[in-house]
Amino acid sequence: MSLPRRSLLAAVPALAAPALAVAQSRDPIRVGAFGPYSGSAAAFGQSMREAIDIVTETRNRAGGVGGRRIEVVHADDGGRPEEAATIARRFATRDRVVLAFGSVSSPASLSASQVFRDEEVPQIVITATSQRLTRLGNEWIFRSTVPDRKQVSDLVDFIAGKHPQARRFATICVNDDFGRGGVEAFGEMARAKGLTIVGEERYARGDIDFTAQLTRLRGANPDAVLDWSRYTEGALIIRQLRQMQSNLPIFGSDGYAVPAFVELAGPAAEGVIYVTPFSIATAANNPVAQRLAAELRAAHNKVPDGTHALAYDAANAAYAAIERAGRAERRPIRDTLRQTDMDSTRGRLRFDQTGDPTLVSPVVVIRNGREADARA
Amino acid sequence: MSGAALLEVAVGGIAIGCVYSLLALGYSMIIRASGIIHFAQGEVMMIGSMCGLSALWLAPALHPALVLLAGMAAGGVLAGAMELLVYRTLRRRRVPLMNIITATVGLSILLMNAARLGWGSEPLRYPDLFSGAVEIGQLRISPQLLWIAGTGFAIMIALQLFLSKTRPGLAMQAIAQDPDAAQLIGINLSRSMAGTFAVAGAMAGAAGVMLGSLFFSFFEMGFITGLKAFVAATLGGLGSIGGAMLGGILFGLIETFGAVFVSSAYKDAIGMLLLIAILLVLPQGLAGLRKRGR
């Protein structure tokens, strides 16, 4: 363990020599970060890692927290729940982290959260949206992203306010927790607003041909389509619907909120509206988001995606909480984390009693191949 | 459901069925000639799709027919090379057939990973080869689907003519029927066998370009499609050329209509259930309907 730490320190000698002199005198504060750094969701893991590292480096250059450096232990869960649980156990016992970031998927986050709860380690989930995560009476879990039901209710509010002509909805979703959960919540909340669901279709994950589902949806004669898909299937659904010469408005899930979506859907993506945890398009006047954009451009020459923003906010909230706690102990850190009230890339960030953020999700529309604020 | 909507679904089913047919033809030709169930057929299709896409990247204004040719050439060369370099060597060393079939599974995994290295692990979009819609009365059909169905049929007819009218085609038929007798009358077994694989690969390459242009190209795209095409070939009667064509189109229609009228979420299960049901009635597949099915 000591060897890599020393070599890490050796790599940044000239950057912040005075601050480092203080930091070196004491052990670093260790935090854990775990996500899918490999496998099909690796792009999300990569963004998460980049943002956390950027915040950590900036902090350490400015003297760390209370004169101590922060050291991030990264671990790859590959999106697998069993791997996430193993990592959580290791973080809690061997690495002795004071706090953990992760993960990207709901199943992996959930299985890790059970270990963190037992071991009493504060956990900040980055992108997992499953409502259940924060509804199990676990006092050690926090979440950076807005949970799925809140996203759905933000989308329904948006539709009722901005698209009152869309009354009859046909829905299509991937046949798993993510898809069914989104569509069920939508149906419930949409009916409460007086909208009707005239058709419901599902498909198996990895399907590529949606002719049958879309034919049935169109047969129900809806005003608009709601698609709760991830971006690969979502892009195909949109393309195939447009190939059928249908101009039905399409509303989508946060699964669309990756650059690859527009890339895959091509011109068919124009006009598609979806809810997202973060969009740089709606953050033009947000100084924290602009700072993230500048730092990410400098470090990786990238434009921030949703995961960058969620991880960036999580790391900033965590380090501020460690600072306020005054000592690197898990329970005080958890308590100060709960009192978070700060400016984030998405506006004023606070956590409610379940650990979820009290934020309203942005809704965006694709114009000229780019996200634009749909509420504007 | 209106008649127009039904027809639209039928066109979609036939188009995807053509893709299955082209792949199934490859399975049948190879199994007839060599006894090998060529499980890497789906991956040959995937490589064809990727190469067609790469041709489009190099020359964005390329005519769809040339994109198709690029995919066919890539699939043909690849499958021919696999026969010459791998399967032929294995046969000469008297490796049992079952082990060669296992090797085809190994090659398919190898190709998948090679594609992941070369083209990345994200799905890649084909630029739209066609735009607008063909309108016939109330009917509005995507030109993409018509192109796929039309080209698919054209390729299958060309294959039939090639096999029944040309010397290399007849030679392939001959070694499929009786390799010893074929060699006795002076047919080069090695060359004809490689030719069979190349033609089967070209069919798969064409299917890859079609499937890619309809959906997208993806390093894993060959797996489930290849499996379905194998099922289609079984449905038609393994080893039967006509059966493979019919089986593919029938499977495409069954799958699409099953999804429309029964359940779209369990579309794949419906297709497989029907396959089992049909095989119970016709153990030889559709080819069994004809007395001299081989």
XYZ file of C-alpha atoms in Angstrom:
670
model
C 0.000 0.000 0.000
C 2.712 2.489 0.861
C 4.559 2.163 -2.404
C 1.863 3.454 -4.774
C 1.022 6.245 -2.385
C 4.594 7.421 -2.357
C 4.818 7.221 -6.123
C 1.613 9.257 -6.443
C 3.111 11.955 -4.289
C 6.279 11.849 -6.298
C 4.313 12.534 -9.451
C 3.079 15.942 -8.337
C 6.059 17.552 -6.632
C 6.195 20.944 -8.307
C 2.487 21.641 -8.302
C 1.844 22.665 -4.725
C 4.970 22.264 -2.715
C 3.977 24.260 0.394
C 0.558 22.673 0.753
C 2.044 19.269 0.171
C 4.614 19.790 2.902
C 1.764 20.109 5.375
C -0.201 17.290 3.823
C 2.723 14.923 3.834
C 3.214 15.362 7.526
C 0.006 13.412 8.195
C -1.715 10.427 6.709
C -4.080 11.166 3.842
C -7.832 10.934 4.279
C -8.965 7.989 2.237
C -12.236 7.831 0.283
C -13.433 5.070 -2.031
C -14.940 5.314 -5.525
C -16.418 2.340 -7.335
C -18.213 2.065 -10.651
C -18.193 0.190 -13.944
C -14.717 1.106 -15.165
C -14.971 -1.782 -17.634
C -17.838 -3.474 -19.465
C -20.826 -2.076 -21.302
C -21.363 0.880 -18.947
C -17.672 1.810 -18.855
C -18.350 5.234 -20.364
C -20.336 6.175 -17.249
C -17.649 4.820 -14.938
C -15.040 6.764 -16.850
C -16.909 10.067 -16.495
C -17.494 9.426 -12.818
C -13.825 8.761 -12.243
C -12.684 11.827 -14.188
C -14.934 14.198 -12.248
C -14.015 12.781 -8.834
C -10.314 12.958 -9.674
C -10.634 16.565 -10.849
C -12.302 17.653 -7.600
C -9.774 15.703 -5.536
C -6.750 17.148 -7.325
C -8.077 20.683 -7.024
C -8.691 20.141 -3.312
C -5.262 18.661 -2.730
C -3.545 21.464 -4.609
C -5.313 23.917 -2.320
C -4.049 22.113 0.765
C -6.431 19.207 1.086
C -8.964 19.009 3.910
C -7.767 20.326 7.261
C -4.201 20.055 6.035
C -4.546 16.423 5.037
C -4.481 15.174 1.486
C -7.400 13.216 0.098
C -6.625 9.912 -1.497
C -9.218 8.217 -3.713
C -9.157 4.426 -3.882
C -10.798 3.416 -7.174
C -12.364 0.002 -7.762
C -14.072 -1.510 -10.806
C -17.422 -3.198 -10.098
C -18.021 -3.943 -13.800
C -21.681 -3.139 -13.147
C -22.035 -6.412 -11.193
C -23.848 -6.354 -7.851
C -21.773 -9.170 -6.331
C -18.548 -7.385 -7.247
C -19.869 -4.133 -5.773
C -20.598 -5.872 -2.460
C -17.077 -7.299 -2.330
C -15.601 -3.883 -3.033
C -17.765 -2.286 -0.353
C -16.523 -4.824 2.189
C -12.914 -4.135 1.189
C -13.386 -0.358 1.331
C -14.878 -0.615 4.800
C -12.393 -2.988 6.355
C -9.072 -3.058 4.526
C -8.907 0.383 2.877
C -10.690 2.016 5.825
C -12.290 4.731 3.707
C -14.275 7.440 5.501
C -16.798 7.682 2.659
C -17.556 5.988 -0.662
C -18.801 7.204 -4.042
C -20.749 4.761 -6.205
C -22.086 3.217 -8.135
C -23.548 3.869 -11.577
C -26.194 1.129 -11.807
C -28.982 0.595 -9.302
C -28.344 -3.123 -8.599
C -24.633 -2.532 -7.923
C -25.368 0.496 -5.746
C -27.991 -1.427 -3.804
C -25.859 -4.444 -3.008
C -22.975 -2.210 -1.916
C -25.325 -0.102 0.211
C -26.243 -3.108 2.331
C -22.580 -3.606 3.229
C -21.983 0.091 3.858
C -25.030 0.180 6.096
C -23.697 -2.723 8.188
C -20.229 -1.239 8.352
C -21.545 2.297 8.891
C -19.788 3.974 5.963
C -21.432 6.995 4.301
C -22.158 6.269 0.622
C -23.015 8.747 -2.115
C -24.674 7.025 -5.069
C -23.816 8.794 -8.322
C -26.224 7.916 -11.151
C -28.439 5.041 -9.942
C -32.042 6.217 -10.094
C -33.997 3.339 -8.537
C -36.356 4.815 -5.959
C -35.823 1.845 -3.621
C -32.189 2.654 -2.870
C -33.058 5.446 -0.464
C -36.360 4.033 0.794
C -35.052 1.174 2.945
C -34.447 3.172 6.104
C -30.707 3.224 5.433
C -29.244 6.272 7.182
C -25.864 5.928 5.511
C -26.924 6.425 1.907
C -27.051 9.644 -0.100
C -27.678 10.127 -3.782
C -26.411 12.718 -6.224
C -28.870 12.071 -9.043
C -32.587 12.676 -8.884
C -34.441 9.356 -8.362
C -36.592 7.959 -11.181
C -40.009 8.798 -9.743
C -38.990 12.401 -9.189
C -37.665 12.583 -12.759
C -40.943 11.196 -14.037
C -42.945 13.685 -12.007
C -40.757 16.538 -13.287
C -41.370 15.325 -16.837
C -45.128 15.017 -16.279
C -45.221 18.544 -14.829
C -43.337 19.767 -17.864
C -45.742 18.049 -20.270
C -48.798 19.375 -18.474
C -47.363 22.896 -18.476
C -45.733 23.143 -21.882
C -47.486 20.561 -24.050
C -51.126 20.676 -22.965
C -52.219 19.400 -26.391
C -50.599 15.989 -25.664
C -53.423 14.209 -23.819
C -53.281 10.636 -25.057
C -49.976 8.856 -24.489
C -48.702 5.566 -25.860
C -45.774 4.143 -23.903
C -42.951 1.786 -24.798
C -40.254 0.552 -22.458
C -37.532 -1.999 -21.976
C -38.883 -4.977 -20.056
C -36.772 -4.600 -16.886
C -36.887 -2.645 -13.600
C -35.684 0.552 -15.235
C -38.220 0.536 -18.060
C -41.240 -0.825 -16.223
C -40.559 1.394 -13.204
C -40.442 4.512 -15.371
C -43.583 3.700 -17.319
C -45.586 2.671 -14.257
C -44.668 5.881 -12.455
C -45.507 7.850 -15.577
C -48.922 6.225 -15.896
C -49.739 6.952 -12.276
C -48.659 10.586 -12.355
C -49.988 11.299 -15.835
C -53.459 10.016 -14.902
C -53.394 12.259 -11.846
C -52.948 15.176 -14.263
C -55.839 14.019 -16.425
C -53.752 12.451 -19.212
C -54.608 9.003 -20.559
C -52.437 6.042 -21.504
C -53.866 4.491 -24.664
C -51.213 1.881 -25.372
C -48.376 0.144 -23.531
C -45.616 -1.838 -25.232
C -42.520 -3.587 -23.959
C -39.474 -5.143 -25.546
C -36.598 -7.310 -24.387
C -33.241 -5.673 -23.703
C -31.022 -5.793 -26.786
C -33.902 -5.953 -29.297
C -33.274 -4.104 -32.513
C -36.513 -4.439 -34.477
C -39.450 -2.542 -32.996
C -41.758 -2.677 -36.022
C -44.374 -4.689 -34.152
C -44.477 -2.509 -31.043
C -44.516 0.733 -32.996
C -47.242 -0.512 -35.315
C -49.403 -1.336 -32.324
C -48.641 1.977 -30.652
C -49.626 3.921 -33.733
C -52.769 1.850 -34.014
C -53.842 3.201 -30.602
C -53.884 6.680 -32.156
C -51.999 8.594 -29.436
C -51.052 12.285 -29.323
C -47.513 11.490 -28.195
C -45.142 8.624 -27.360
C -43.308 8.076 -24.088
C -40.227 5.864 -24.427
C -38.460 4.637 -21.282
C -35.347 3.126 -22.871
C -31.611 3.294 -22.713
C -29.970 5.180 -25.529
C -29.146 2.348 -27.963
C -32.665 0.949 -28.095
C -34.131 4.445 -27.739
C -32.231 5.661 -30.805
C -33.537 2.721 -32.842
C -37.110 3.234 -31.664
C -36.999 6.873 -32.705
C -35.451 6.094 -36.066
C -37.931 3.349 -36.797
C -40.874 5.514 -35.761
C -39.680 8.272 -38.092
C -39.064 5.726 -40.862
C -42.725 4.827 -40.489
C -43.355 8.464 -41.401
C -44.824 9.195 -38.008
C -44.425 12.716 -36.666
C -45.679 11.874 -33.170
C -43.909 13.894 -30.448
C -41.518 11.700 -28.448
C -40.760 12.082 -24.740
C -37.912 10.061 -23.317
C -36.095 9.039 -20.171
C -32.737 10.072 -18.779
C -31.420 6.988 -20.598
C -31.192 9.275 -23.653
C -28.902 11.695 -21.863
C -25.617 10.610 -23.407
C -23.940 12.099 -26.490
C -24.056 8.697 -28.233
C -27.848 8.962 -28.365
C -27.891 11.820 -30.887
C -25.005 10.189 -32.714
C -26.985 6.958 -33.157
C -30.400 8.464 -33.807
C -29.089 11.005 -36.312
C -31.643 13.401 -37.797
C -34.473 11.404 -36.202
C -33.431 12.813 -32.810
C -34.575 16.324 -33.780
C -37.374 17.534 -31.544
C -37.138 14.646 -29.098
C -37.710 15.808 -25.519
C -36.290 14.067 -22.463
C -35.662 14.509 -18.785
C -32.053 14.449 -17.618
C -30.225 14.815 -14.310
C -27.977 17.458 -15.834
C -27.475 19.248 -19.114
C -24.797 21.762 -19.942
C -27.459 23.390 -22.146
C -29.526 24.416 -19.125
C -26.493 25.393 -17.040
C -25.228 28.382 -19.040
C -25.736 30.711 -16.054
C -24.547 28.294 -13.387
C -21.024 29.211 -12.207
C -20.318 25.764 -10.710
C -21.239 24.020 -13.972
C -19.092 26.489 -15.891
C -16.199 25.766 -13.554
C -16.641 22.028 -14.136
C -16.722 22.654 -17.895
C -13.492 24.668 -17.738
C -11.700 22.137 -15.532
C -12.826 19.193 -17.661
C -11.744 20.946 -20.827
C -8.333 21.630 -19.338
C -7.842 18.112 -17.997
C -9.448 15.924 -20.667
C -10.635 18.276 -23.430
C -14.214 17.083 -22.902
C -17.642 18.640 -22.517
C -19.275 17.520 -19.243
C -21.945 14.852 -19.497
C -24.539 14.098 -16.819
C -22.314 11.667 -14.941
C -19.491 14.199 -14.754
C -21.822 16.717 -13.128
C -23.340 14.223 -10.672
C -19.941 12.938 -9.573
C -18.525 16.461 -9.392
C -21.346 17.563 -7.078
C -21.001 14.420 -4.975
C -17.255 14.929 -4.471
C -17.630 18.616 -3.644
C -20.390 17.879 -1.143
C -18.349 15.077 0.415
C -15.149 17.054 0.879
C -17.052 20.029 2.268
C -18.759 17.674 4.720
C -15.427 16.161 5.813
C -14.128 19.665 6.367
C -17.175 20.671 8.427
C -16.971 17.474 10.456
C -13.519 18.503 11.549
C -12.283 14.926 11.815
C -12.000 12.018 9.431
C -14.609 9.801 11.086
C -17.555 8.191 9.376
C -20.436 9.139 11.669
C -19.654 12.880 11.997
C -19.096 13.010 8.240
C -22.483 11.425 7.619
C -24.132 13.969 9.908
C -22.518 16.983 8.269
C -23.234 15.556 4.820
C -26.928 15.551 5.710
C -26.689 19.293 6.439
C -25.276 19.988 2.953
C -26.493 23.255 1.495
C -24.301 24.403 -1.339
C -24.219 25.646 -4.912
C -23.827 22.725 -7.311
C -23.738 22.268 -11.078
C -27.509 21.868 -10.850
C -28.361 24.711 -8.511
C -28.767 24.709 -4.727
C -28.006 21.193 -3.474
C -29.534 19.858 -0.261
C -30.427 16.327 0.776
C -33.834 15.384 2.134
C -34.215 12.998 5.071
C -33.945 9.938 2.765
C -30.660 11.167 1.288
C -32.068 12.228 -2.083
C -31.282 15.687 -3.499
C -34.047 18.284 -3.544
C -33.568 19.358 -7.151
C -35.834 19.728 -10.170
C -34.600 17.800 -13.210
C -33.855 19.711 -16.387
C -35.931 18.833 -19.463
C -34.163 19.210 -22.801
C -35.095 19.086 -26.470
C -32.765 18.145 -29.305
C -32.288 21.044 -31.715
C -29.740 20.907 -34.537
C -28.250 17.795 -33.013
C -27.685 19.366 -29.569
C -29.490 19.574 -26.268
C -31.412 22.803 -25.664
C -33.452 23.855 -22.641
C -37.019 22.694 -23.326
C -38.427 24.904 -20.582
C -36.976 28.061 -22.156
C -55.869 -3.102 -37.318
C -56.229 -1.537 -40.757
C -55.240 -3.318 -43.944
C -52.591 -0.720 -44.666
C -50.972 -1.220 -41.256
C -51.011 -4.993 -41.779
C -49.262 -4.587 -45.117
C -46.653 -2.334 -43.539
C -45.977 -4.974 -40.907
C -45.753 -7.621 -43.634
C -43.161 -5.592 -45.557
C -41.146 -5.166 -42.349
C -41.368 -8.909 -41.680
C -40.294 -9.796 -45.207
C -37.352 -7.376 -45.052
C -35.992 -8.810 -41.812
C -36.850 -12.253 -43.194
C -34.623 -11.565 -46.218
C -31.743 -10.878 -43.868
C -32.379 -14.209 -42.131
C -32.697 -15.942 -45.524
C -29.345 -14.684 -46.768
C -27.660 -15.883 -43.594
C -29.582 -19.161 -43.596
C -28.466 -19.792 -47.185
C -24.892 -19.591 -45.993
C -25.548 -22.106 -43.215
C -27.223 -24.496 -45.623
C -24.619 -24.256 -48.367
C -21.804 -24.892 -45.913
C -23.518 -27.755 -44.131
C -24.341 -29.406 -47.436
C -20.802 -29.161 -48.732
C -18.816 -29.901 -45.601
C -21.134 -31.035 -42.823
C -19.981 -28.082 -40.731
C -22.536 -26.031 -38.839
C -20.842 -22.711 -39.336
C -21.600 -20.871 -36.100
C -19.317 -17.981 -37.090
C -21.763 -17.058 -39.872
C -23.310 -14.290 -37.753
C -19.900 -12.787 -37.088
C -19.012 -12.905 -40.784
C -22.194 -10.898 -41.265
C -21.091 -8.451 -38.573
C -17.691 -7.947 -40.213
C -19.444 -7.405 -43.566
C -21.613 -4.792 -41.908
C -18.616 -3.043 -40.362
C -16.707 -3.051 -43.654
C -19.702 -1.632 -45.533
C -19.860 1.122 -42.925
C -16.143 1.791 -43.203
C -16.526 2.092 -46.975
C -19.202 4.719 -46.336
C -16.877 6.577 -43.985
C -14.199 6.667 -46.679
C -16.624 7.727 -49.408
C -19.772 9.238 -47.882
C -21.541 9.558 -51.248
C -21.047 5.905 -52.130
C -23.993 4.326 -53.960
C -25.906 1.820 -51.788
C -25.159 -0.941 -54.298
C -21.426 -0.359 -53.868
C -21.752 -0.354 -50.079
C -23.477 -3.703 -50.438
C -20.669 -4.954 -52.675
C -18.074 -3.833 -50.146
C -19.856 -5.799 -47.431
C -20.196 -8.857 -49.687
C -16.538 -8.723 -50.680
C -15.445 -8.475 -47.044
C -17.701 -11.348 -45.966
C -16.651 -13.494 -48.931
C -12.921 -12.986 -48.447
C -13.207 -13.555 -44.704
C -15.228 -16.784 -44.928
C -13.034 -18.091 -47.771
C -9.929 -17.378 -45.720
C -11.413 -19.098 -42.672
C -11.987 -22.238 -44.744
C -8.546 -22.193 -46.360
C -6.582 -21.357 -43.226
C -8.528 -23.094 -40.470
C -11.191 -25.603 -41.447
C -9.244 -27.188 -44.312
C -6.210 -27.614 -42.090
C -8.337 -29.185 -39.389
C -9.953 -31.578 -41.894
C -6.577 -32.630 -43.276
C -5.457 -33.481 -39.771
C -8.518 -35.707 -39.473
C -10.024 -33.637 -36.675
C -13.523 -34.993 -35.956
C -16.372 -32.952 -37.402
C -17.785 -32.098 -33.986
C -14.476 -30.508 -33.011
C -14.406 -28.456 -36.201
C -17.882 -27.195 -35.351
C -16.567 -26.225 -31.921
C -13.764 -24.374 -33.689
C -16.350 -22.315 -35.577
C -17.712 -21.143 -32.222
C -14.175 -20.216 -31.197
C -13.661 -18.259 -34.405
C -16.926 -16.405 -33.874
C -15.755 -15.215 -30.457
C -12.394 -14.268 -31.923
C -14.066 -12.212 -34.665
C -16.315 -10.493 -32.144
C -13.347 -9.397 -30.086
C -11.383 -8.363 -33.148
C -14.298 -6.175 -34.216
C -14.449 -4.682 -30.748
C -10.794 -3.763 -31.067
C -11.141 -2.397 -34.566
C -14.490 -0.625 -34.414
C -15.011 -0.105 -30.687
C -17.703 -1.404 -28.374
C -20.330 1.274 -29.026
C -23.032 0.742 -31.659
C -22.254 2.615 -34.887
C -24.886 4.323 -36.957
C -25.187 3.792 -40.707
C -25.875 7.032 -42.514
C -29.353 6.915 -44.078
C -28.963 5.304 -47.482
C -32.434 6.464 -48.486
C -34.805 9.145 -47.315
C -38.488 9.909 -47.607
C -41.188 7.308 -48.077
C -42.755 5.370 -50.886
C -46.470 6.047 -50.914
C -48.868 3.643 -52.545
C -52.392 4.800 -51.858
C -52.765 4.802 -48.076
C -49.627 2.796 -47.689
C -46.408 4.547 -46.648
C -43.381 2.322 -46.725
C -39.798 3.111 -45.911
C -37.636 2.812 -49.049
C -35.040 1.136 -46.852
C -37.330 -1.863 -46.334
C -38.202 -2.077 -50.025
C -34.530 -1.895 -50.954
C -33.693 -4.684 -48.536
C -36.496 -6.937 -49.721
C -35.774 -6.213 -53.402
C -32.029 -6.690 -53.136
C -32.467 -9.764 -50.974
C -34.627 -11.454 -53.582
C -32.287 -10.381 -56.394
C -29.283 -11.895 -54.618
C -31.150 -15.140 -53.963
C -32.174 -15.429 -57.615
C -28.608 -14.694 -58.688
C -27.407 -17.447 -56.350
C -29.855 -19.936 -57.860
C -28.665 -19.080 -61.374
C -25.048 -19.314 -60.257
C -25.568 -22.749 -58.723
C -27.590 -24.178 -61.602
C -26.078 -22.530 -64.700
C -22.375 -21.824 -64.153
C -19.498 -24.282 -64.002
C -18.161 -23.255 -60.574
C -21.715 -23.310 -59.245
C -22.354 -26.777 -60.622
C -19.030 -27.921 -59.205
C -20.139 -26.765 -55.763
C -23.388 -28.656 -56.168
C -21.463 -31.736 -57.228
C -19.130 -31.814 -54.237
C -22.125 -31.255 -51.991
C -23.802 -34.345 -53.421
C -20.841 -36.674 -53.601
C -17.328 -35.371 -52.985
C -15.581 -38.572 -54.135
C -17.432 -38.807 -57.418
C -16.961 -35.095 -57.966
C -13.213 -35.436 -57.553
C -13.188 -38.439 -59.919
C -14.669 -36.294 -62.675
C -11.945 -33.708 -62.095
C -13.469 -31.167 -59.757
C -10.942 -29.459 -57.470
C -12.399 -30.174 -54.047
C -10.271 -27.675 -52.204
C -11.109 -24.831 -54.543
C -14.800 -25.618 -54.697
C -15.031 -25.882 -50.933
C -13.323 -22.499 -50.484
C -15.679 -21.144 -53.143
C -18.686 -22.418 -51.208
C -17.506 -20.692 -48.052
C -16.779 -17.486 -49.975
C -20.246 -17.426 -51.529
C -21.824 -18.130 -48.139
C -19.696 -15.355 -46.631
C -20.731 -12.916 -49.350
C -24.397 -13.667 -48.580
C -23.698 -12.973 -44.923
C -21.862 -9.757 -45.810
C -24.878 -8.587 -47.806
C -27.130 -9.421 -44.850
C -24.792 -7.413 -42.611
C -25.022 -4.273 -44.740
C -28.806 -4.614 -44.859
C -29.165 -5.165 -41.136
C -26.701 -2.370 -40.363
C -28.513 0.124 -42.570
C -31.811 -0.818 -40.954
C -30.528 -0.719 -37.371
C -26.868 -0.174 -36.642
C -23.547 -1.972 -36.607
C -22.415 -3.422 -33.355
C -19.745 -5.950 -32.500
C -22.340 -8.212 -30.866
C -24.931 -7.912 -33.645
C -24.017 -11.259 -35.183
C -24.814 -13.407 -32.208
C -28.581 -13.356 -31.864
C -29.172 -12.715 -35.576
C -26.876 -15.576 -36.497
C -28.728 -17.836 -34.090
C -32.104 -16.847 -35.508
C -30.858 -17.438 -39.034
C -29.669 -20.884 -37.989
C -33.136 -21.529 -36.650
C -34.555 -20.302 -39.966
C -32.266 -22.708 -41.810
C -33.466 -25.535 -39.560
C -37.030 -24.486 -40.180
C -36.396 -24.705 -43.908
C -34.579 -28.024 -43.577
C -30.822 -27.871 -42.984
C -28.926 -28.234 -46.225
C -31.787 -27.236 -48.470
C -31.230 -24.078 -50.523
C -34.880 -23.381 -51.266
C -35.787 -24.305 -47.707
C -33.322 -21.778 -46.294
C -34.795 -18.963 -48.377
C -38.336 -19.859 -47.444
C -37.412 -20.548 -43.815
C -35.804 -17.124 -43.389
C -38.717 -15.187 -44.788
C -41.220 -17.309 -42.889
C -39.319 -16.830 -39.646
C -39.197 -13.054 -40.196
C -42.956 -12.971 -40.775
C -43.732 -15.252 -37.826
C -41.590 -13.177 -35.523
C -43.043 -9.844 -36.611
C -46.680 -10.927 -36.699
C -46.273 -12.889 -33.472
C -45.047 -9.708 -31.821
C -47.961 -7.709 -33.200
C -50.708 -10.169 -32.322
C -49.402 -12.089 -29.334
C -46.766 -10.321 -27.285
C -43.992 -7.985 -28.302
C -42.027 -8.347 -25.077
C -41.615 -12.092 -25.631
C -41.152 -11.990 -29.403
C -38.042 -14.182 -29.439
C -39.724 -16.838 -27.305
C -42.691 -16.980 -29.679
C -40.445 -17.548 -32.675
C -38.615 -20.394 -30.927
C -41.832 -22.036 -29.710
C -43.192 -22.037 -33.247
C -39.978 -23.576 -34.477
C -40.334 -26.480 -32.056
C -43.975 -26.903 -33.020
C -43.156 -26.971 -36.733
C -40.316 -29.448 -36.258
C -42.672 -31.746 -34.330
C -44.951 -31.879 -37.366
C -42.238 -31.708 -40.032
C -39.040 -33.246 -38.615
C -37.161 -32.447 -41.841
C -38.281 -28.839 -41.843
C -40.063 -27.306 -44.799
C -37.817 -29.258 -47.175
C -39.479 -32.385 -45.803
C -42.634 -31.308 -47.596
C -40.897 -32.230 -50.820
C -40.261 -35.944 -51.240
C -36.677 -35.610 -52.363
C -35.572 -33.201 -49.646
C -31.987 -33.853 -48.768
